[in-house]
mmCIF file of C-alpha atoms and ligand atoms in Angstrom:
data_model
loop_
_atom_site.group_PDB
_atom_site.id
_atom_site.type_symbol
_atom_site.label_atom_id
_atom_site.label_comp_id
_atom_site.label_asym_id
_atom_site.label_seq_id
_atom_site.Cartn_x
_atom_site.Cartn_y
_atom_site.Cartn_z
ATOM 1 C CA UNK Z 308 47.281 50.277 -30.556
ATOM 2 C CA UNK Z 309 46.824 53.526 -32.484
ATOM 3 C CA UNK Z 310 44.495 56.201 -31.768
ATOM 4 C CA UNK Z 311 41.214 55.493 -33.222
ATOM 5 C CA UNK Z 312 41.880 51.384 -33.571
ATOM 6 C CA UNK Z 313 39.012 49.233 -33.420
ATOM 7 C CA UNK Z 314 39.207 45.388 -33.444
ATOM 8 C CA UNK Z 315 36.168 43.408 -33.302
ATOM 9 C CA UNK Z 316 35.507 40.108 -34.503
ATOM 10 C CA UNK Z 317 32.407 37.708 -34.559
ATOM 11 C CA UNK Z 318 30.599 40.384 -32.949
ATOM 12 C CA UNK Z 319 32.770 40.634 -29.697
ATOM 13 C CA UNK Z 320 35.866 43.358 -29.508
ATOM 14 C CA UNK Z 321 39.832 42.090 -29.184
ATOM 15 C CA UNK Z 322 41.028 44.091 -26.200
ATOM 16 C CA UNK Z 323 44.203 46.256 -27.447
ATOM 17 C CA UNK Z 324 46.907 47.230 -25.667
ATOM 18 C CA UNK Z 325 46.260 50.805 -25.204
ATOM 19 C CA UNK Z 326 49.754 52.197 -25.259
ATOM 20 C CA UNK Z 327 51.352 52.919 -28.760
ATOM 21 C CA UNK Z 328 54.991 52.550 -27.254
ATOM 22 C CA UNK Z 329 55.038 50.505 -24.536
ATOM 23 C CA UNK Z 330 58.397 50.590 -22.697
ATOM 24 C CA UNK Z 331 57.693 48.691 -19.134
ATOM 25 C CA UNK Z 332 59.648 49.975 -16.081
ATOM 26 C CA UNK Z 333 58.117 48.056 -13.525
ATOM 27 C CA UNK Z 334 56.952 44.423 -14.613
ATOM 28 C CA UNK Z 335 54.071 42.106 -12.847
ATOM 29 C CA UNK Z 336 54.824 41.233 -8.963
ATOM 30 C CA UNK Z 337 57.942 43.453 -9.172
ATOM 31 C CA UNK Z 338 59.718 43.937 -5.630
ATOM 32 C CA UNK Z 339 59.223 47.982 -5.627
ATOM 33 C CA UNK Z 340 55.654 48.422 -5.653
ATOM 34 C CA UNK Z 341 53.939 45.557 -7.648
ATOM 35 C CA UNK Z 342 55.061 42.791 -4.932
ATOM 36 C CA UNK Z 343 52.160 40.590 -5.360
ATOM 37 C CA UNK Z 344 50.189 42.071 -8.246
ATOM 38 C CA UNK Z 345 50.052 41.632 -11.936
ATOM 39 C CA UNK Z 346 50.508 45.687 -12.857
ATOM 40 C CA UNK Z 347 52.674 46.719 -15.042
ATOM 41 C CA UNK Z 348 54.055 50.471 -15.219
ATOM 42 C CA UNK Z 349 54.027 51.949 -19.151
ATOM 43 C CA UNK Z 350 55.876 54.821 -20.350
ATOM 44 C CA UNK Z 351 56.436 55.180 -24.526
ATOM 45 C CA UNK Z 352 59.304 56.376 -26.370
ATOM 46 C CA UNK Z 353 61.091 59.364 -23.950
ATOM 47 C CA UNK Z 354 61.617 59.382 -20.082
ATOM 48 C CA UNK Z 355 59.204 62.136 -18.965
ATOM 49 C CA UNK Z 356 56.480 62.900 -21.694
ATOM 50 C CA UNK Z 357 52.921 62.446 -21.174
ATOM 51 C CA UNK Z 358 51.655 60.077 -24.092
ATOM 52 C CA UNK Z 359 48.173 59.635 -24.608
ATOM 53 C CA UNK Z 360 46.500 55.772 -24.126
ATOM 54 C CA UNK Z 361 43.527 54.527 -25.995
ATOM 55 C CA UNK Z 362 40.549 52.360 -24.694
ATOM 56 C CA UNK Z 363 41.418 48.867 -25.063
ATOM 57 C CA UNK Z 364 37.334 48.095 -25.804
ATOM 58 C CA UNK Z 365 34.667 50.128 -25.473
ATOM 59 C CA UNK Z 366 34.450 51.305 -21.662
ATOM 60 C CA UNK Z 367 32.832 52.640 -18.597
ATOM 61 C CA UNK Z 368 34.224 54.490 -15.912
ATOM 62 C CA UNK Z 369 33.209 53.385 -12.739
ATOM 63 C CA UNK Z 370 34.772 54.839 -10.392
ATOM 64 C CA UNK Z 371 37.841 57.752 -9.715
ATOM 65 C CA UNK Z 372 40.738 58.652 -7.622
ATOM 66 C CA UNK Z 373 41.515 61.945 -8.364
ATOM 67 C CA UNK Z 374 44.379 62.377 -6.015
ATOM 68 C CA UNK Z 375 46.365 59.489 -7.552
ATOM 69 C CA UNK Z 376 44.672 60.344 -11.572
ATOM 70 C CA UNK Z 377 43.411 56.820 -11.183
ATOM 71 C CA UNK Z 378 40.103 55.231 -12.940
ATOM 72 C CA UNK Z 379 38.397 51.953 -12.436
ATOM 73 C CA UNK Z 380 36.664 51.204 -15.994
ATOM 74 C CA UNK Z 381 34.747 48.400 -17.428
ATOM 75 C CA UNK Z 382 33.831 47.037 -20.907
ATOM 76 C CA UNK Z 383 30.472 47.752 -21.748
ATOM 77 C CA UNK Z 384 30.179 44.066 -23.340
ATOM 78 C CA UNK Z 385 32.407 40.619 -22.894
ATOM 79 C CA UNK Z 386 35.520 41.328 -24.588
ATOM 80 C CA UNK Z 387 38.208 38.804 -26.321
ATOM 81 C CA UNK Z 388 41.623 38.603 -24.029
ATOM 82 C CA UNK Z 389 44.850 37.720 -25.737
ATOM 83 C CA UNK Z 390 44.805 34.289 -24.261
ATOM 84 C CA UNK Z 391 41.160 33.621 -25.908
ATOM 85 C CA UNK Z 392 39.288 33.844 -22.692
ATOM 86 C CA UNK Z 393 35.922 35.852 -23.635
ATOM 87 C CA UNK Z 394 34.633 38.030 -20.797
ATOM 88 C CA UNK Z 395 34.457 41.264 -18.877
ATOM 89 C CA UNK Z 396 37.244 43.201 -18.404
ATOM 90 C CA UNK Z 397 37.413 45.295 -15.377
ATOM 91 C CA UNK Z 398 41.093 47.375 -15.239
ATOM 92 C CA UNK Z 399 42.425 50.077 -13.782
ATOM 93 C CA UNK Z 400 45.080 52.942 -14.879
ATOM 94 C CA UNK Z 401 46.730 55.177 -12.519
ATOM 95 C CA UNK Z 402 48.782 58.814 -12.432
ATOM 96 C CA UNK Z 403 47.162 60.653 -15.099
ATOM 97 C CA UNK Z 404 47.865 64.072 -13.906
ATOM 98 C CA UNK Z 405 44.837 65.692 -16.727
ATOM 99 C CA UNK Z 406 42.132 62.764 -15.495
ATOM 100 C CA UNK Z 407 39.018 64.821 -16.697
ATOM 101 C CA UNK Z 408 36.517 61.031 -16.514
ATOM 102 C CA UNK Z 409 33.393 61.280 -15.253
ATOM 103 C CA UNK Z 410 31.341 58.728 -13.789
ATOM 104 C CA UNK Z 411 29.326 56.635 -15.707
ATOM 105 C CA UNK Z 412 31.448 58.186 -19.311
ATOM 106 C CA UNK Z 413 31.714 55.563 -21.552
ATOM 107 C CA UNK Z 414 34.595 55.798 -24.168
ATOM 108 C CA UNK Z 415 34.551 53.632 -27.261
ATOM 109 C CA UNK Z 416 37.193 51.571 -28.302
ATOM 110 C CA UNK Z 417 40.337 53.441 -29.620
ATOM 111 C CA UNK Z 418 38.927 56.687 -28.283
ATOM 112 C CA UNK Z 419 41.626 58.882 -26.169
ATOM 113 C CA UNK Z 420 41.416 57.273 -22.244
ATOM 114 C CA UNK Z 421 44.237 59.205 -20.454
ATOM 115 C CA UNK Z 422 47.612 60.423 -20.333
ATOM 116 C CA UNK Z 423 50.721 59.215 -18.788
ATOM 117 C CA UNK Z 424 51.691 61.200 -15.618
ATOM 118 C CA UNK Z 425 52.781 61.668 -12.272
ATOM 119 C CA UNK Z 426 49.594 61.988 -10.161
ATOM 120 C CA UNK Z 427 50.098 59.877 -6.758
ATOM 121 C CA UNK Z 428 52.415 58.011 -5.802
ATOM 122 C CA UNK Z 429 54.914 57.970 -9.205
ATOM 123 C CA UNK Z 430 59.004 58.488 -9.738
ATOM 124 C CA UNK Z 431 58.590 59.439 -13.270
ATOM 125 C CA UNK Z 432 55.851 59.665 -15.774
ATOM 126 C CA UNK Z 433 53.685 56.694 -16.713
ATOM 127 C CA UNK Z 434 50.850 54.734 -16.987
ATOM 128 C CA UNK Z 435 50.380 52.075 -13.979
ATOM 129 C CA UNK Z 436 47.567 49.266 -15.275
ATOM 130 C CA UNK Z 437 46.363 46.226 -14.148
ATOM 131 C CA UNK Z 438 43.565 44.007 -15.318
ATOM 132 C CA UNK Z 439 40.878 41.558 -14.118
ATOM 133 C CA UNK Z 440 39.280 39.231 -16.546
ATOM 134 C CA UNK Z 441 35.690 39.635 -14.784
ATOM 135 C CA UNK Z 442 32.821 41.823 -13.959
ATOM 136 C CA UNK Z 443 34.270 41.925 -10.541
ATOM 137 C CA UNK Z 444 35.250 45.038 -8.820
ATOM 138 C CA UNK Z 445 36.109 44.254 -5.702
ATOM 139 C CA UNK Z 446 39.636 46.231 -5.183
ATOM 140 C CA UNK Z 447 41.330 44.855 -2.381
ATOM 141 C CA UNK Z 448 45.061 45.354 -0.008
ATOM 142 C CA UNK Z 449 47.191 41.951 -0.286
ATOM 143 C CA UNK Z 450 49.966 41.399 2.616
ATOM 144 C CA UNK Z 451 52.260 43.573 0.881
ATOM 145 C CA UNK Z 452 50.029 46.527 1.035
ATOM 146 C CA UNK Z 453 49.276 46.650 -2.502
ATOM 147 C CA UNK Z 454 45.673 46.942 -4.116
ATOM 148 C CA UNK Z 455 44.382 44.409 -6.850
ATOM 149 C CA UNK Z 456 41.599 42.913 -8.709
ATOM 150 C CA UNK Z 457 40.214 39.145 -8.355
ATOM 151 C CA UNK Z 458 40.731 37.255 -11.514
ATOM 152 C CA UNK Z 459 43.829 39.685 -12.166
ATOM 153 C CA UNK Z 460 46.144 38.163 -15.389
ATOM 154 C CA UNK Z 461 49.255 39.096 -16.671
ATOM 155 C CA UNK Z 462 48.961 41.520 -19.250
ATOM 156 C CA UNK Z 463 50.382 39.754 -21.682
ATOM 157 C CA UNK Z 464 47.701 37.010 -21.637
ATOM 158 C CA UNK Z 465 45.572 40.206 -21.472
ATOM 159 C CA UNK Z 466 46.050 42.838 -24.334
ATOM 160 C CA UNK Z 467 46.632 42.168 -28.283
ATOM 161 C CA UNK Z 468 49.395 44.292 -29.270
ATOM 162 C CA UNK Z 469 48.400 44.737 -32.997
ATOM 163 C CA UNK Z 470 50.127 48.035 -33.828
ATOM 164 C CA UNK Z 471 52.029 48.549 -30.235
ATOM 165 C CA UNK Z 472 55.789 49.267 -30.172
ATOM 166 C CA UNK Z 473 57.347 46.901 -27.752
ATOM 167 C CA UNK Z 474 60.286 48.895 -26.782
ATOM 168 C CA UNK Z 475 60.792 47.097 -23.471
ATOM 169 C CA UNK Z 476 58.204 44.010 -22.975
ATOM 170 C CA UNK Z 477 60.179 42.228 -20.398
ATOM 171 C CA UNK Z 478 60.116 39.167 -22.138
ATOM 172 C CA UNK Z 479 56.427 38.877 -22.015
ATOM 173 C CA UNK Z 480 54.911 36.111 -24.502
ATOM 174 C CA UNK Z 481 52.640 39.358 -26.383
ATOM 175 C CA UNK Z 482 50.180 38.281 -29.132
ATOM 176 C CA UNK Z 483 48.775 40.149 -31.942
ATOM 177 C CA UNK Z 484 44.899 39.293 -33.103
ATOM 178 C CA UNK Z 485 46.170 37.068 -36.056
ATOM 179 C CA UNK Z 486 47.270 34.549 -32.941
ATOM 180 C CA UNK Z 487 44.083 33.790 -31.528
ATOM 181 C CA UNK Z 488 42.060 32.293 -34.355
ATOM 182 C CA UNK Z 489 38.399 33.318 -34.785
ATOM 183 C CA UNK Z 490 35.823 31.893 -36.935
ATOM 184 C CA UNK Z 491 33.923 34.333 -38.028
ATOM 185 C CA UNK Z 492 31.369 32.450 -40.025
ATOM 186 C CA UNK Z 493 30.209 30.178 -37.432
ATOM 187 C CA UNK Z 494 30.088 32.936 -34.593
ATOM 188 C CA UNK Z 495 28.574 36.147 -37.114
ATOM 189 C CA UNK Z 496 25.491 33.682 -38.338
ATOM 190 C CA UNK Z 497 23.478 34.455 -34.956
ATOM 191 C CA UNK Z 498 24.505 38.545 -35.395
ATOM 192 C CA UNK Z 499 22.743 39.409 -38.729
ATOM 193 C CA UNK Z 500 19.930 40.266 -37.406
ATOM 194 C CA UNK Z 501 20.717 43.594 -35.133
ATOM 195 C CA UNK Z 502 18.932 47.015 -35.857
ATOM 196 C CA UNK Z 503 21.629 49.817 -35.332
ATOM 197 C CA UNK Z 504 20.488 53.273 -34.262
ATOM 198 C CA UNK Z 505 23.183 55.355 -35.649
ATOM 199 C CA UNK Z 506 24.769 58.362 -33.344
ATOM 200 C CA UNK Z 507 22.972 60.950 -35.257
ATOM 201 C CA UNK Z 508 19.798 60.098 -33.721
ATOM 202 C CA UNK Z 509 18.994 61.855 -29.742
ATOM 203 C CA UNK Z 510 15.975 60.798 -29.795
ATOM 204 C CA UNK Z 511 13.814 57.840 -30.987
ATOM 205 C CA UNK Z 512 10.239 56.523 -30.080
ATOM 206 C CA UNK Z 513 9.928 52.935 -27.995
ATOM 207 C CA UNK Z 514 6.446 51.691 -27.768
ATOM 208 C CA UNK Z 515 5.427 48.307 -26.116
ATOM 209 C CA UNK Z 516 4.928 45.602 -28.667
ATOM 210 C CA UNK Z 517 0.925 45.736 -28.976
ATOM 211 C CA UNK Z 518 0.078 49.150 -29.822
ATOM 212 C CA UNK Z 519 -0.058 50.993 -32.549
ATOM 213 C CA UNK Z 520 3.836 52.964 -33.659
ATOM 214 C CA UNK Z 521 2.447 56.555 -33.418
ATOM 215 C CA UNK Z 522 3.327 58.941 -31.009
ATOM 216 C CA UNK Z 523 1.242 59.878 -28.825
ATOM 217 C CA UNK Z 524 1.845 55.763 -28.045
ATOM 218 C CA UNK Z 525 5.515 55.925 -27.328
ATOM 219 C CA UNK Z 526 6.252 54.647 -23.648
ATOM 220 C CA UNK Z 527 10.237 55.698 -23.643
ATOM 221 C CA UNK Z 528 12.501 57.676 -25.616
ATOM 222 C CA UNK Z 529 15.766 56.031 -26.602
ATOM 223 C CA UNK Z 530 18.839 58.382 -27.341
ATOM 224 C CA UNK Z 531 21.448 56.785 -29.522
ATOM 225 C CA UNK Z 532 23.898 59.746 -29.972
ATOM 226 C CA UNK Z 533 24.590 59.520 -25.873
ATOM 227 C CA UNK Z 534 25.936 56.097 -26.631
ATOM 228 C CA UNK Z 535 27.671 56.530 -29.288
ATOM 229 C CA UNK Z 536 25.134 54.667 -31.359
ATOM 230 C CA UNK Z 537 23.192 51.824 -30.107
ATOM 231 C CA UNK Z 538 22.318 48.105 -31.386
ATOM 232 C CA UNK Z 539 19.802 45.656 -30.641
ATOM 233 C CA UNK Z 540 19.121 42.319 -31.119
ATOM 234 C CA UNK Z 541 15.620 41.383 -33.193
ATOM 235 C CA UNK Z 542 13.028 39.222 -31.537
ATOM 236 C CA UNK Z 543 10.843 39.486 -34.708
ATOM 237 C CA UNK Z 544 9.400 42.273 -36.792
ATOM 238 C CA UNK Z 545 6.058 43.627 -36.502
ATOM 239 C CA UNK Z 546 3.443 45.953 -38.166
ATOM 240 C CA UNK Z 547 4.044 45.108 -41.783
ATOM 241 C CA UNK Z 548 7.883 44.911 -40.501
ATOM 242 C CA UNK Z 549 7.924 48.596 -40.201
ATOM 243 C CA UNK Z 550 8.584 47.772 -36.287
ATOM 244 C CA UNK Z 551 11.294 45.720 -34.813
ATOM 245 C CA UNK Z 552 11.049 44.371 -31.094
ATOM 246 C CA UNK Z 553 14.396 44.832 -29.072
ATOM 247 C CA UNK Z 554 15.221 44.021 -25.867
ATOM 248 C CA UNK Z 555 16.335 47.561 -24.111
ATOM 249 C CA UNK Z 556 17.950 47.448 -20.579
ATOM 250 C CA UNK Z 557 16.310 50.266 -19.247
ATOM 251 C CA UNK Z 558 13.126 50.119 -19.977
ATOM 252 C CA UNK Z 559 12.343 46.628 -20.625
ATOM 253 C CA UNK Z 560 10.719 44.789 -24.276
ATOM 254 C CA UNK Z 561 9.429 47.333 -27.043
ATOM 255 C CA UNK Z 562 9.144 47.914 -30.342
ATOM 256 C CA UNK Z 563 10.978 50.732 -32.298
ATOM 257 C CA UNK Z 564 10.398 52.034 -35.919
ATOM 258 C CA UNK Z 565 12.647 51.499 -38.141
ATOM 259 C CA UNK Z 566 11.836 52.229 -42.127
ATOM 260 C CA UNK Z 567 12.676 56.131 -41.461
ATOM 261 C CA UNK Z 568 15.555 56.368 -44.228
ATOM 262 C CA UNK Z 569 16.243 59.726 -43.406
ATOM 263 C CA UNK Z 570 17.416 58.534 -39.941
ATOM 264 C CA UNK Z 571 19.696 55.850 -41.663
ATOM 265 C CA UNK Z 572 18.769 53.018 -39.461
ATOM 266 C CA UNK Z 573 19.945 49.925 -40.726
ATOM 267 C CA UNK Z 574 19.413 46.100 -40.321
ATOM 268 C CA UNK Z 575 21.909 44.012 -40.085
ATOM 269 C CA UNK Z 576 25.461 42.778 -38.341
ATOM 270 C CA UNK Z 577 25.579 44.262 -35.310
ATOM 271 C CA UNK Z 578 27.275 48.180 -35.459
ATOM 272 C CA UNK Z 579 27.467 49.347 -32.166
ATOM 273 C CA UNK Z 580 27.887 48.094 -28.694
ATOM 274 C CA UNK Z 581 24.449 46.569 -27.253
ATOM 275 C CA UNK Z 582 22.506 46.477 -24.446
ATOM 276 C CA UNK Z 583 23.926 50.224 -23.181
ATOM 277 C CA UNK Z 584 20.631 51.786 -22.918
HETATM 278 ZN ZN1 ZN I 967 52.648 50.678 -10.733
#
C-alpha cells in the first residue's frame, strides 16, 4: 500500500499490506526464527534503510515492547482478509527502533504505523509481522520458543497487496482487492443511514432520548476530532428529526443534534469508523 491508502468496501475496510516494497527475508515457519509461526520478516527496496509501513485498517495499539520496538494493535472494526474471511484482526510488528505508540492510539487506515529497524533481536533492518484473524490476544511460546497469535494465517491469505511492490514474495499466492468480489449494493443498503460527526468537531452534546436537545440537558459530551471522526448508526430520528438516536459505546443510547450546518454533520453512508466512542 501507499501512504495515505484507504480501501473500504460495503462499509467494512480491505486490510492492505502495509509495506510499499515488500522484499521477504524470512518467510512463514522458517527454520531461523519463525520455526512454527506464520511471521514474515519485510524489508523494501535497499538492505539497511528504515522504510516507513502504513496501517493495514484503522487500528489500536494495545499493547508495547519497547525493548524489541514491538506493538500489539487491533482493528477498531471487523476488517476484510485477502482470503474473504471478515473479522478482527489482531497483528503484531516488531524492531522499530523510533516506536513512539502509545497505548490506546488509534491510527487510521493508511496513516504512518512504524518504521523498519533493528530494535531486539534483528540481523538487519526490517519489519517482523504476524497476524491473527480474531479479537484474540492471547500471545503465547510454542515448543520452539517462538511467540504467536491463535487463529494466526499466512499473510498472504491475510493482506491485499493493491499498490505493494513484490520484490521478493516467496512464492506466496498475494491478491489484490479486485480478487475478492464484493457486492456492494446488497451489503451498502443497510449503511445509508449513519450520522457522521466530522473531525472538526471536539465537542458535541448527547442527551438521553426523552428530553428536550438543549443544554443544560446534555448527559455526555462526545468528541469526534479524538477519533478521527466518528459514525453512528440511526435507530430513528426524533424532535421534528432535528435529533438522531445512536447507539454510543461509552455512554450507552442518546440522542445527538444534528441540523447544525455549520458543524457539517451529515447523514448518510457511513464516513468514519463506528462504535469508537
Ligand atoms: Zn521475524
Amino acid at each position: 500500500m501507499l501512504k495515505n491508502q484507504k480501501s473500504v468496501r460495503a462499509g467494512i475496510e480491505d486490510f492492505l499490506c502495509p509495506f510499499t516494497d515488500m522484499y521477504i527475508t524470512q518467510g512463514s515457519n522458517s527454520r531461523f526464527s519463525h520455526k512454527g509461526i506464520m511471521a514474515n520478516d519485510v524489508r523494501g527496496i535497499q538492505v539497511g534503510v528504515r522504510y516507513a509501513y502504513y496501517a493495514p485498517c484503522t487500528v489500536k495499539c494495545l499493547k508495547t515492547y519497547p525493548s524489541s520496538g514491538q506493538v500489539m494493535w487491533q482493528s477498531t472494526n471487523k476488517v476484510r482478509f485477502a482470503n474473504g474471511r471478515i473479522d478482527y484482526a489482531t497483528f503484531m510488528t516488531a524492531h522499530d527502533d523510533s516506536m513512539n505508540v502509545q497505548i490506546g492510539q488509534i491510527v487510521q487506515q493508511g496513516e504512518q504505523l512504524g518504521n523498519m529497524g533493528t530494535k531486539g533481536n534483528a540481523t538487519g533492518v526490517h519489519c517482523h509481522i504476524e497476524v491473527s484473524q480474531s479479537a484474540d490476544t492471547s500471545w503465547i511460546k510454542n515448543s520452539e520458543g517462538n511467540y504467536h497469535f491463535n487463529h494466526e494465517y499466512d499473510l498472504d491469505e491475510c493482506y491485499f497487496v493493491d499498490n505493494t511492490n513484490i520484490l521478493n514474495g516467496m512464492g506466496g499466492n498475494w491478491k489484490t482487492t479486485d480478487q475478492v468480489v464484493v457486492d456492494e449494493e446488497a451489503d451498502t443498503s443497510n449503511q445509508k443511514n449513519y450520522v457522521n460527526l466530522p473531525p472538526s468537531i471536539n465537542s458535541w452534546a448527547l442527551y438521553d432520548v426523552d428530553v428536550s436537545p438543549l443544554k443544560e440537558n446534555a448527559k455526555a459530551t462526545l468528541n469526534p476530532e479524538k477519533f478521527g471522526g466518528l459514525s453512528y448508526y440511526v435507530y430513528e430520528y426524533r424532535d421534528n428529526g432535528t435529533t438522531a438516536v445512536i447507539e454510543t459505546q461509552q455512554f450507552g443510547r442518546g440522542k445527538i443534534y444534528i441540523k447544525d450546518t455549520v458543524a457539517k454533520i451529515t447523514v448518510g453512508s457511513y464516513q468514519y469508523q463506528s462504535g469508537n466512542q
